[in-house]
C-alpha atoms as an extended CHARMM CRD file, in Angstrom:
* protein
*
       123  EXT
         1         1  GLN       CA            136.0110000000      177.5460000000      -18.5560000000  PROA      1               0.0000000000
         2         2  VAL       CA            138.2950000000      174.6780000000      -17.6420000000  PROA      2               0.0000000000
         3         3  GLN       CA            139.6720000000      172.7450000000      -20.5830000000  PROA      3               0.0000000000
         4         4  LEU       CA            142.0000000000      169.7860000000      -20.7900000000  PROA      4               0.0000000000
         5         5  VAL       CA            142.8200000000      168.7230000000      -24.3300000000  PROA      5               0.0000000000
         6         6  GLU       CA            144.8390000000      165.5820000000      -24.9510000000  PROA      6               0.0000000000
         7         7  SER       CA            146.8070000000      164.9140000000      -28.1220000000  PROA      7               0.0000000000
         8         8  GLY       CA            149.5030000000      162.6030000000      -29.4250000000  PROA      8               0.0000000000
         9         9  GLY       CA            147.6650000000      159.3140000000      -29.4760000000  PROA      9               0.0000000000
        10        10  GLY       CA            147.7410000000      156.9670000000      -32.4280000000  PROA      10              0.0000000000
        11        11  LEU       CA            148.5960000000      153.5270000000      -33.7230000000  PROA      11              0.0000000000
        12        12  VAL       CA            152.0410000000      152.1280000000      -32.9490000000  PROA      12              0.0000000000
        13        13  GLN       CA            153.6900000000      148.7220000000      -33.0890000000  PROA      13              0.0000000000
        14        14  ALA       CA            154.6920000000      146.8940000000      -29.9350000000  PROA      14              0.0000000000
        15        15  GLY       CA            158.0110000000      148.1950000000      -28.6890000000  PROA      15              0.0000000000
        16        16  GLY       CA            157.3880000000      151.6280000000      -30.1180000000  PROA      16              0.0000000000
        17        17  SER       CA            156.9510000000      154.9940000000      -28.4260000000  PROA      17              0.0000000000
        18        18  LEU       CA            154.4010000000      157.7660000000      -28.2200000000  PROA      18              0.0000000000
        19        19  ARG       CA            154.3250000000      161.0850000000      -26.4100000000  PROA      19              0.0000000000
        20        20  LEU       CA            150.9890000000      162.3250000000      -25.1470000000  PROA      20              0.0000000000
        21        21  SER       CA            150.3420000000      165.9720000000      -24.3750000000  PROA      21              0.0000000000
        22        22  CYS       CA            147.5820000000      167.6330000000      -22.3940000000  PROA      22              0.0000000000
        23        23  ALA       CA            147.0130000000      171.3510000000      -22.8720000000  PROA      23              0.0000000000
        24        24  ALA       CA            145.2990000000      172.9740000000      -19.8970000000  PROA      24              0.0000000000
        25        25  SER       CA            143.4000000000      176.2380000000      -19.6360000000  PROA      25              0.0000000000
        26        26  GLY       CA            140.8490000000      177.9550000000      -17.4210000000  PROA      26              0.0000000000
        27        27  PHE       CA            142.5360000000      177.2120000000      -14.0870000000  PROA      27              0.0000000000
        28        28  THR       CA            145.8640000000      177.7520000000      -12.3390000000  PROA      28              0.0000000000
        29        29  PHE       CA            147.7240000000      174.7950000000      -13.7800000000  PROA      29              0.0000000000
        30        30  SER       CA            150.7350000000      175.0750000000      -11.4690000000  PROA      30              0.0000000000
        31        31  SER       CA            148.4800000000      174.7170000000       -8.4090000000  PROA      31              0.0000000000
        32        32  TYR       CA            147.0560000000      171.3730000000       -9.4460000000  PROA      32              0.0000000000
        33        33  VAL       CA            148.2470000000      167.8080000000       -9.2650000000  PROA      33              0.0000000000
        34        34  MET       CA            148.0100000000      166.3060000000      -12.7400000000  PROA      34              0.0000000000
        35        35  GLY       CA            147.3610000000      162.7200000000      -13.6360000000  PROA      35              0.0000000000
        36        36  TRP       CA            147.0660000000      160.3430000000      -16.5490000000  PROA      36              0.0000000000
        37        37  PHE       CA            144.4560000000      157.6100000000      -16.6010000000  PROA      37              0.0000000000
        38        38  ARG       CA            143.4370000000      155.0600000000      -19.2020000000  PROA      38              0.0000000000
        39        39  GLN       CA            140.4120000000      152.9950000000      -20.0520000000  PROA      39              0.0000000000
        40        40  ALA       CA            140.5000000000      149.8940000000      -22.2090000000  PROA      40              0.0000000000
        41        41  PRO       CA            137.3460000000      148.5120000000      -23.8750000000  PROA      41              0.0000000000
        42        42  GLY       CA            135.1620000000      146.7690000000      -21.3380000000  PROA      42              0.0000000000
        43        43  LYS       CA            137.3340000000      147.8000000000      -18.4100000000  PROA      43              0.0000000000
        44        44  GLU       CA            137.1830000000      150.4710000000      -15.7490000000  PROA      44              0.0000000000
        45        45  ARG       CA            139.2380000000      153.6160000000      -15.9720000000  PROA      45              0.0000000000
        46        46  GLU       CA            142.5580000000      153.1090000000      -14.1920000000  PROA      46              0.0000000000
        47        47  PHE       CA            145.3610000000      155.2420000000      -12.8260000000  PROA      47              0.0000000000
        48        48  VAL       CA            148.5560000000      155.4290000000      -14.8850000000  PROA      48              0.0000000000
        49        49  ALA       CA            150.6970000000      158.2250000000      -13.4370000000  PROA      49              0.0000000000
        50        50  ALA       CA            150.5430000000      161.4720000000      -11.4960000000  PROA      50              0.0000000000
        51        51  ILE       CA            152.8010000000      164.4370000000      -10.8470000000  PROA      51              0.0000000000
        52        52  ARG       CA            152.7330000000      166.9900000000       -8.0760000000  PROA      52              0.0000000000
        53        53  TRP       CA            152.5100000000      170.7340000000       -8.5740000000  PROA      53              0.0000000000
        54        54  SER       CA            156.1970000000      171.4970000000       -9.0830000000  PROA      54              0.0000000000
        55        55  GLY       CA            157.0090000000      168.1890000000      -10.7240000000  PROA      55              0.0000000000
        56        56  SER       CA            159.1840000000      167.1360000000       -7.7920000000  PROA      56              0.0000000000
        57        57  ARG       CA            157.2280000000      163.9590000000       -7.0970000000  PROA      57              0.0000000000
        58        58  THR       CA            155.8560000000      161.4620000000       -9.5540000000  PROA      58              0.0000000000
        59        59  TYR       CA            153.8150000000      158.2960000000       -9.1360000000  PROA      59              0.0000000000
        60        60  TYR       CA            153.2180000000      155.3500000000      -11.4630000000  PROA      60              0.0000000000
        61        61  THR       CA            151.1740000000      152.2210000000      -11.5680000000  PROA      61              0.0000000000
        62        62  ASP       CA            153.4130000000      149.1530000000      -11.4580000000  PROA      62              0.0000000000
        63        63  SER       CA            152.6770000000      148.0430000000      -15.0110000000  PROA      63              0.0000000000
        64        64  VAL       CA            154.2120000000      151.1840000000      -16.5460000000  PROA      64              0.0000000000
        65        65  LYS       CA            157.1590000000      151.8030000000      -14.2190000000  PROA      65              0.0000000000
        66        66  GLY       CA            160.3900000000      152.0710000000      -16.1760000000  PROA      66              0.0000000000
        67        67  ARG       CA            158.5120000000      152.5240000000      -19.4740000000  PROA      67              0.0000000000
        68        68  PHE       CA            156.4050000000      155.6720000000      -19.0040000000  PROA      68              0.0000000000
        69        69  THR       CA            157.5020000000      159.0980000000      -17.8050000000  PROA      69              0.0000000000
        70        70  ILE       CA            155.1320000000      161.8250000000      -16.6800000000  PROA      70              0.0000000000
        71        71  SER       CA            156.2850000000      165.4420000000      -16.7930000000  PROA      71              0.0000000000
        72        72  ARG       CA            154.8430000000      168.9300000000      -16.8450000000  PROA      72              0.0000000000
        73        73  ASP       CA            155.7600000000      172.3910000000      -18.0920000000  PROA      73              0.0000000000
        74        74  ASN       CA            154.0280000000      174.9160000000      -15.8570000000  PROA      74              0.0000000000
        75        75  ALA       CA            155.1140000000      177.7980000000      -18.0960000000  PROA      75              0.0000000000
        76        76  LYS       CA            153.2280000000      176.2040000000      -20.9960000000  PROA      76              0.0000000000
        77        77  ASN       CA            150.3320000000      174.7900000000      -18.9440000000  PROA      77              0.0000000000
        78        78  THR       CA            151.0410000000      171.4120000000      -20.4680000000  PROA      78              0.0000000000
        79        79  LEU       CA            151.2640000000      167.8860000000      -19.1360000000  PROA      79              0.0000000000
        80        80  TYR       CA            153.1360000000      165.0960000000      -20.9200000000  PROA      80              0.0000000000
        81        81  LEU       CA            153.3330000000      161.3250000000      -20.8770000000  PROA      81              0.0000000000
        82        82  GLN       CA            156.2980000000      159.7580000000      -22.6480000000  PROA      82              0.0000000000
        83        83  MET       CA            155.4710000000      156.1260000000      -23.3630000000  PROA      83              0.0000000000
        84        84  ASN       CA            158.2570000000      153.7770000000      -24.4200000000  PROA      84              0.0000000000
        85        85  SER       CA            158.4020000000      150.0220000000      -24.9880000000  PROA      85              0.0000000000
        86        86  LEU       CA            154.6840000000      149.9820000000      -25.6080000000  PROA      86              0.0000000000
        87        87  LYS       CA            152.7810000000      146.7170000000      -25.2790000000  PROA      87              0.0000000000
        88        88  PRO       CA            149.4350000000      145.6460000000      -26.7330000000  PROA      88              0.0000000000
        89        89  GLU       CA            147.9980000000      145.7390000000      -23.2080000000  PROA      89              0.0000000000
        90        90  ASP       CA            148.6750000000      149.4940000000      -23.1390000000  PROA      90              0.0000000000
        91        91  THR       CA            145.9220000000      149.9360000000      -25.7320000000  PROA      91              0.0000000000
        92        92  ALA       CA            143.2980000000      152.2700000000      -24.2640000000  PROA      92              0.0000000000
        93        93  VAL       CA            141.8620000000      155.7460000000      -24.3140000000  PROA      93              0.0000000000
        94        94  TYR       CA            144.1980000000      157.9350000000      -22.2710000000  PROA      94              0.0000000000
        95        95  TYR       CA            142.8150000000      160.8100000000      -20.2060000000  PROA      95              0.0000000000
        96        96  CYS       CA            144.5170000000      163.6230000000      -18.3800000000  PROA      96              0.0000000000
        97        97  ALA       CA            143.0040000000      164.9890000000      -15.1960000000  PROA      97              0.0000000000
        98        98  ALA       CA            143.5860000000      167.7710000000      -12.6700000000  PROA      98              0.0000000000
        99        99  GLY       CA            143.0880000000      167.7250000000       -8.9150000000  PROA      99              0.0000000000
       100       100  LYS       CA            144.1220000000      169.7020000000       -5.8580000000  PROA      100             0.0000000000
       101       101  TYR       CA            145.7600000000      166.8650000000       -3.9490000000  PROA      101             0.0000000000
       102       102  TYR       CA            147.3160000000      163.4680000000       -4.4590000000  PROA      102             0.0000000000
       103       103  THR       CA            146.2280000000      160.8430000000       -1.9280000000  PROA      103             0.0000000000
       104       104  GLY       CA            146.8820000000      157.7430000000       -4.0040000000  PROA      104             0.0000000000
       105       105  PRO       CA            146.1690000000      156.0590000000       -7.3410000000  PROA      105             0.0000000000
       106       106  THR       CA            142.4860000000      156.9530000000       -7.3140000000  PROA      106             0.0000000000
       107       107  LEU       CA            140.1360000000      158.7760000000       -9.6380000000  PROA      107             0.0000000000
       108       108  ASN       CA            138.4910000000      160.5020000000       -6.6690000000  PROA      108             0.0000000000
       109       109  ASP       CA            141.1880000000      163.1550000000       -6.2830000000  PROA      109             0.0000000000
       110       110  TYR       CA            140.5230000000      164.6940000000       -9.6980000000  PROA      110             0.0000000000
       111       111  ASN       CA            138.0530000000      167.4650000000      -10.4670000000  PROA      111             0.0000000000
       112       112  TYR       CA            138.6770000000      168.0920000000      -14.1530000000  PROA      112             0.0000000000
       113       113  TRP       CA            139.0140000000      165.6330000000      -17.0150000000  PROA      113             0.0000000000
       114       114  GLY       CA            139.8830000000      165.7630000000      -20.6850000000  PROA      114             0.0000000000
       115       115  GLN       CA            138.0570000000      163.9620000000      -23.4750000000  PROA      115             0.0000000000
       116       116  GLY       CA            140.8010000000      161.4190000000      -24.0540000000  PROA      116             0.0000000000
       117       117  THR       CA            143.0850000000      160.3050000000      -26.8520000000  PROA      117             0.0000000000
       118       118  GLN       CA            143.1960000000      156.8000000000      -28.3030000000  PROA      118             0.0000000000
       119       119  VAL       CA            146.3950000000      154.7680000000      -28.0810000000  PROA      119             0.0000000000
       120       120  THR       CA            146.4720000000      151.4990000000      -29.9990000000  PROA      120             0.0000000000
       121       121  VAL       CA            149.4570000000      149.1650000000      -29.8150000000  PROA      121             0.0000000000
       122       122  SER       CA            149.5890000000      146.3880000000      -32.3960000000  PROA      122             0.0000000000
       123       123  SER       CA            151.4100000000      143.1170000000      -31.8100000000  PROA      123             0.0000000000
């Protein structure tokens, strides 16, 4: 069955870095667009970043541009999110997701979701 398992979350001070990973199985990883989303307490889940099948195109929400980098290793069926210069407002549960197409920063494109990993940034 399809599985997406996130890891790498934790507690970090403002200005610090974390690297999230998402291990995928049960589907042809290299044929799917992959995305990262996050959900803060009391807020809706929001788009963070996405990467096309080969990794040639990436997309970011404005608030993380220049700080976060999405990447993928199709040989390892793994998605990454390098997060630098973290801010308290980045605190959220981070989810990875897989979809067949990218049409924009929307949740609707994604068929499969992981369970999430908590990222907490202290001030």
